Tab-separated table of C-alpha atoms and ligand atoms in Angstrom:
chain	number	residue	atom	x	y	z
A	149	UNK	CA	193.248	93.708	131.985
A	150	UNK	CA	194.195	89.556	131.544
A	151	UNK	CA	192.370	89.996	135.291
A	152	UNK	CA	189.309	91.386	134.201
A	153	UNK	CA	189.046	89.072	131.067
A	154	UNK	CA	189.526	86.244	133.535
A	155	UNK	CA	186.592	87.067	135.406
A	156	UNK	CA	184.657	88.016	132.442
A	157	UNK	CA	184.824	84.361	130.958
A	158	UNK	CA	184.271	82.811	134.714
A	159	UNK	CA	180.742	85.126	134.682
A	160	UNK	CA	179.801	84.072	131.195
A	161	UNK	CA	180.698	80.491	131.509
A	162	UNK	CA	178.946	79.760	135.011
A	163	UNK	CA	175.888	81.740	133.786
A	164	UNK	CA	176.043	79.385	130.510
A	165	UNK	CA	176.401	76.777	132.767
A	166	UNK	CA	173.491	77.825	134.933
A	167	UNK	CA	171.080	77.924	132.002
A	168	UNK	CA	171.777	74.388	130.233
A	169	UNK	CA	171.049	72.966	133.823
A	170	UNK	CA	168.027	74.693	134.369
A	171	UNK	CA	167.293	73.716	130.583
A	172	UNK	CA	167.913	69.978	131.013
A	173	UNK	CA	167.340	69.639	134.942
A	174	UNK	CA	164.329	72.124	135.142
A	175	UNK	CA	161.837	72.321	132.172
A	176	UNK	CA	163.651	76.047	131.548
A	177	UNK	CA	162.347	77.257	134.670
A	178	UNK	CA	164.556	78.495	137.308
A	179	UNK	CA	164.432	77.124	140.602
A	180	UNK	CA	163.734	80.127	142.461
A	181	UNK	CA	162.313	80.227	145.961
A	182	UNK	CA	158.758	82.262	147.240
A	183	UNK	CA	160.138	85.252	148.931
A	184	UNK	CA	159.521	85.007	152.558
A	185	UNK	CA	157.093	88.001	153.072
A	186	UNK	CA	155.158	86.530	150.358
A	187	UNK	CA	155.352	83.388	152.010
A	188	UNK	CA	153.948	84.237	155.147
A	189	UNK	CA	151.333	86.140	153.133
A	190	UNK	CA	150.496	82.961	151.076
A	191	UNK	CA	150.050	80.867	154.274
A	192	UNK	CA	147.832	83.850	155.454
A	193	UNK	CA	145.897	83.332	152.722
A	194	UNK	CA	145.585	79.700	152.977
A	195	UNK	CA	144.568	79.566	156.413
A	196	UNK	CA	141.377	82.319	155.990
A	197	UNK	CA	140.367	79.799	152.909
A	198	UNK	CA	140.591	76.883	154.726
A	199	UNK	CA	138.427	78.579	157.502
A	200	UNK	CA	136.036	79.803	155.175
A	201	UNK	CA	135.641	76.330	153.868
A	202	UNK	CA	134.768	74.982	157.804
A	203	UNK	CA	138.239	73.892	158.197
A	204	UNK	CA	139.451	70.417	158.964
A	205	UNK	CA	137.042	67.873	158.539
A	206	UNK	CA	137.133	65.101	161.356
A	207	UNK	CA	137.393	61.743	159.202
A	208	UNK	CA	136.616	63.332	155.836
A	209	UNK	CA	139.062	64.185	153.207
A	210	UNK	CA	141.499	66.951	154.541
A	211	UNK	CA	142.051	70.601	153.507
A	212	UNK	CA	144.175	69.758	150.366
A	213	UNK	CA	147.129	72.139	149.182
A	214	UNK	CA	149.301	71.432	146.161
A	215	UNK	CA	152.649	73.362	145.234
A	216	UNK	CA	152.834	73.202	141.587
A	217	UNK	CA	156.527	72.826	141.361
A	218	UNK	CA	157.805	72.519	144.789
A	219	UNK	CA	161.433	73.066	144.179
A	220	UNK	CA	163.159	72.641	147.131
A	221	UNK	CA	160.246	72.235	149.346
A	222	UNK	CA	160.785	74.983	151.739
A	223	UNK	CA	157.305	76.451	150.886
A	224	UNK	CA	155.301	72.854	151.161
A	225	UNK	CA	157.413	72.777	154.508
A	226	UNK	CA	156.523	76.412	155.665
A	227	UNK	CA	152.660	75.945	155.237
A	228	UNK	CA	152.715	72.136	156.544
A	229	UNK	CA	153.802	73.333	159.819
A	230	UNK	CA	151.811	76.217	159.756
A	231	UNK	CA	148.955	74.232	158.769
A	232	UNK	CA	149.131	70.901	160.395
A	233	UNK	CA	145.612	70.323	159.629
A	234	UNK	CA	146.181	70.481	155.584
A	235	UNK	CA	147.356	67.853	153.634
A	236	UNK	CA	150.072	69.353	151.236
A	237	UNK	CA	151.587	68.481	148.334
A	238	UNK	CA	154.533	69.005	146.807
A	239	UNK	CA	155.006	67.748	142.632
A	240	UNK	CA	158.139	68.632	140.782
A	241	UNK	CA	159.667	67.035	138.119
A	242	UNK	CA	163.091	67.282	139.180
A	243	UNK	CA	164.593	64.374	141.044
A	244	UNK	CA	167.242	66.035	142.898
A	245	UNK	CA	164.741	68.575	144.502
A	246	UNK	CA	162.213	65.373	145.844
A	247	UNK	CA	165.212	63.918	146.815
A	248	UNK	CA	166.468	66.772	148.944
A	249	UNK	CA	162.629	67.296	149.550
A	250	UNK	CA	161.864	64.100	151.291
A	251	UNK	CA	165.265	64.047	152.953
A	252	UNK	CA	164.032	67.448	154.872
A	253	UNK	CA	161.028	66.404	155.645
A	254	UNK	CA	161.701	62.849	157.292
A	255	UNK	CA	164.566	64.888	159.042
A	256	UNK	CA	162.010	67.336	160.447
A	257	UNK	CA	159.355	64.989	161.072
A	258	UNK	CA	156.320	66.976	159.084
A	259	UNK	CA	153.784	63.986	158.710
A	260	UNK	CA	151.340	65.891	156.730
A	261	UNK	CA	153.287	66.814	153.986
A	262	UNK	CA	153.967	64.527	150.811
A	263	UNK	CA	156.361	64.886	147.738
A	264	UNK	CA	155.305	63.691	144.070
A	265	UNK	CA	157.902	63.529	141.390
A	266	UNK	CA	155.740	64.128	138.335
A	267	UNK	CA	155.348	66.293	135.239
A	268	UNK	CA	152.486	68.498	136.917
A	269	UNK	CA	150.456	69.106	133.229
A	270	UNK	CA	150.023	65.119	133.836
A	271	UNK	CA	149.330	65.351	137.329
A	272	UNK	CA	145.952	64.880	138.730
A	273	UNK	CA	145.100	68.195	140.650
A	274	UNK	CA	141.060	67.388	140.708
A	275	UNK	CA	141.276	66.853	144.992
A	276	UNK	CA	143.079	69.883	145.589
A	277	UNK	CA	141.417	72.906	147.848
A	278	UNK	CA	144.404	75.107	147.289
A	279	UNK	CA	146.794	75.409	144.728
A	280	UNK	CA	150.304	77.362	144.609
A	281	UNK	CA	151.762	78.380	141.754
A	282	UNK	CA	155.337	79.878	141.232
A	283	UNK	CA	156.425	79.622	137.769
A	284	UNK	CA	157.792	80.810	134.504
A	285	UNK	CA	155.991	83.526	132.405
A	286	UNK	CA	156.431	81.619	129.491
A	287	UNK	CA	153.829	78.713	131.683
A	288	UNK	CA	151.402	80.421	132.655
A	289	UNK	CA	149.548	80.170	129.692
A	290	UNK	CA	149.333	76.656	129.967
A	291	UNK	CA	148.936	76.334	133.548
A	292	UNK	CA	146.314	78.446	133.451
A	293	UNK	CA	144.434	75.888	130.859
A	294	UNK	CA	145.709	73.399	132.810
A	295	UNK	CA	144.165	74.546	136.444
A	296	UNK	CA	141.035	75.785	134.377
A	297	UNK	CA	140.264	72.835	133.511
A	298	UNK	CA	141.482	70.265	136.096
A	299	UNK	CA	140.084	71.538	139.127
A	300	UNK	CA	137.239	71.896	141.050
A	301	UNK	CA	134.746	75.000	141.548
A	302	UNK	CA	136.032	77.079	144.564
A	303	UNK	CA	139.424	76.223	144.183
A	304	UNK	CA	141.677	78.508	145.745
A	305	UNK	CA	144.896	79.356	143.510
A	306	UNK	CA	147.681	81.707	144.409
A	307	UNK	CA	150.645	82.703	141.711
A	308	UNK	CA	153.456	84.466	143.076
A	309	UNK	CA	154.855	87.307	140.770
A	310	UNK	CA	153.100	86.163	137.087
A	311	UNK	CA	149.485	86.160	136.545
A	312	UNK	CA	147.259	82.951	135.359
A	313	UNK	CA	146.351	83.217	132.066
A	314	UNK	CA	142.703	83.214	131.292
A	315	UNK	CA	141.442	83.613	135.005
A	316	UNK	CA	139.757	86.377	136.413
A	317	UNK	CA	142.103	88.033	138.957
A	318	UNK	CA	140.515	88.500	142.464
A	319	UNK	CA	143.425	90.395	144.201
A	320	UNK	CA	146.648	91.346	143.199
A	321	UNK	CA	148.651	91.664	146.644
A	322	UNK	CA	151.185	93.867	147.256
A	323	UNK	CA	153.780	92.782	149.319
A	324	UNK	CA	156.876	94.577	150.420
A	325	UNK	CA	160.529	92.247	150.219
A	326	UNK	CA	164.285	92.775	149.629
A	327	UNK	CA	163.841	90.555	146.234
A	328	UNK	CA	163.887	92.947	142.999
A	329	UNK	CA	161.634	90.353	141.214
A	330	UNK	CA	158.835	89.793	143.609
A	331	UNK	CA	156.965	92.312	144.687
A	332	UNK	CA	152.944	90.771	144.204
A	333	UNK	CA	151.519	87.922	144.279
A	334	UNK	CA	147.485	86.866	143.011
A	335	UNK	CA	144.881	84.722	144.387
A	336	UNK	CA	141.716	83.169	142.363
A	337	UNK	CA	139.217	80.826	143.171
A	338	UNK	CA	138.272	78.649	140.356
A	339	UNK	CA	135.062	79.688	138.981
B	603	SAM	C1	160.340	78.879	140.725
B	603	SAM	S1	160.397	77.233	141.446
B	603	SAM	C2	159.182	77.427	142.709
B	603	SAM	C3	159.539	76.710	144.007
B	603	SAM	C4	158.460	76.813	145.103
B	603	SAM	N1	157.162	76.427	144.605
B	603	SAM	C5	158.392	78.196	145.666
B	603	SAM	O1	157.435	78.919	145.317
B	603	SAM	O2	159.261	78.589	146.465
B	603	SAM	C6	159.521	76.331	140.172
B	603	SAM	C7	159.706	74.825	140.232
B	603	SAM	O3	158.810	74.234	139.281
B	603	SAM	C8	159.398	73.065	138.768
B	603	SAM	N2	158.719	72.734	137.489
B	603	SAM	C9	158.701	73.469	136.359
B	603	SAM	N3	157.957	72.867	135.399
B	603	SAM	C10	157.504	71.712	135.954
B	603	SAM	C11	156.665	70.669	135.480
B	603	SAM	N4	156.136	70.702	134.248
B	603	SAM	N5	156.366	69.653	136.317
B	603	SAM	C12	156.878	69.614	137.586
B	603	SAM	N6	157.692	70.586	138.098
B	603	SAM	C13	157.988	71.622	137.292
B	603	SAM	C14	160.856	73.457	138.600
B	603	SAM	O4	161.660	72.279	138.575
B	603	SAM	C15	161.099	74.340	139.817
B	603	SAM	O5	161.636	73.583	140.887
């Protein structure tokens, strides 16, 4: 019983623990990675946009692509390599993950992907072809305003798992993955 009790207070405490960091460290929003089906299907996505939109100019401004909220960086990394035409952008306001971010990415030698530390609502997202958007259901509200208003006609946005609020849903995908939370993902274009 003094066993169980034990682990009972080790649970509560670390998942306490857990929470004030994502409170203080992470604007309240967990740092929880794309799933990789939905990954791949992202990148999919990507790629037939950029296409659609004649693909990498020579000279001109590049194919643009910004995670909003990069965490970690694995996804900016993922659709960098599979994109080495794009420009992409990571911004995330949390200095450990551009840290760990940047450290990747010089380690793996990905020249055409950048990190931003930045509050995104403050960010300038007016250059962007692409936008991808995992985040906290209690956000998208605001994002949604945010995106709605910041970028340009034809944008292409994706949100894993929550929908944007106040934008017209073009497809919800279904995607099949081992991770109980994710199972769809959405894509727009701005209007
Ligand atoms: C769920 S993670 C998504 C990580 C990655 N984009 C992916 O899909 O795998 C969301 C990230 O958004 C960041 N974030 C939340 N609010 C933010 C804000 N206002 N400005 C910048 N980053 C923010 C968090 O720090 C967290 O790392």
């Amino acid at each position: 019983m003094e066993i169980f009790k034990a682990v009972l207070f080790c649970v509560a405490a670390y998942l306490l623990l857990w929470n004030v960091y994502i409170l203080i460290f992470n604007k309240g929003v967990p740092n929880i990675r794309t799933a990789p089906a939905i990954r791949r299907r992202i990148i999919d996505t990507l790629k037939s946009d950029m296409a659609k939109k004649g693909g990498a100019k020579n000279g001109a401004p590049r194919y643009t692509i910004y995670d909003m909220g990069s965490g970690n960086g694995l996804l900016t990394r993922e659709i960098a390599k599979a994109i080495p035409d794009a420009r992409v952008i990571g911004v995330e306001a949390s200095r450990q993950c551009i840290e760990w971010s940047d450290k990747v990415k010089t380690a793996q030698n990905i020249p055409n992907l950048e990190y931003r530390r930045a509050d995104f609502f403050e960010h300038d997202f007016g250059d962007a072809d692409a936008v991808v958007v995992f985040l906290s259901v209690y956000e998208m509200g605001r994002v949604g305003e945010k995106l709605m208003k910041n970028l340009k006609s034809g944008t292409l946005v994706t949100s894993n798992r929550f929908p944007l609020t106040g934008w017209a849903v073009e497809e919800k995908v279904k995607v099949l993955t081992l991770y109980p939370f994710q199972k769809y993902f959405h894509i727009y274009h701005h209007p």
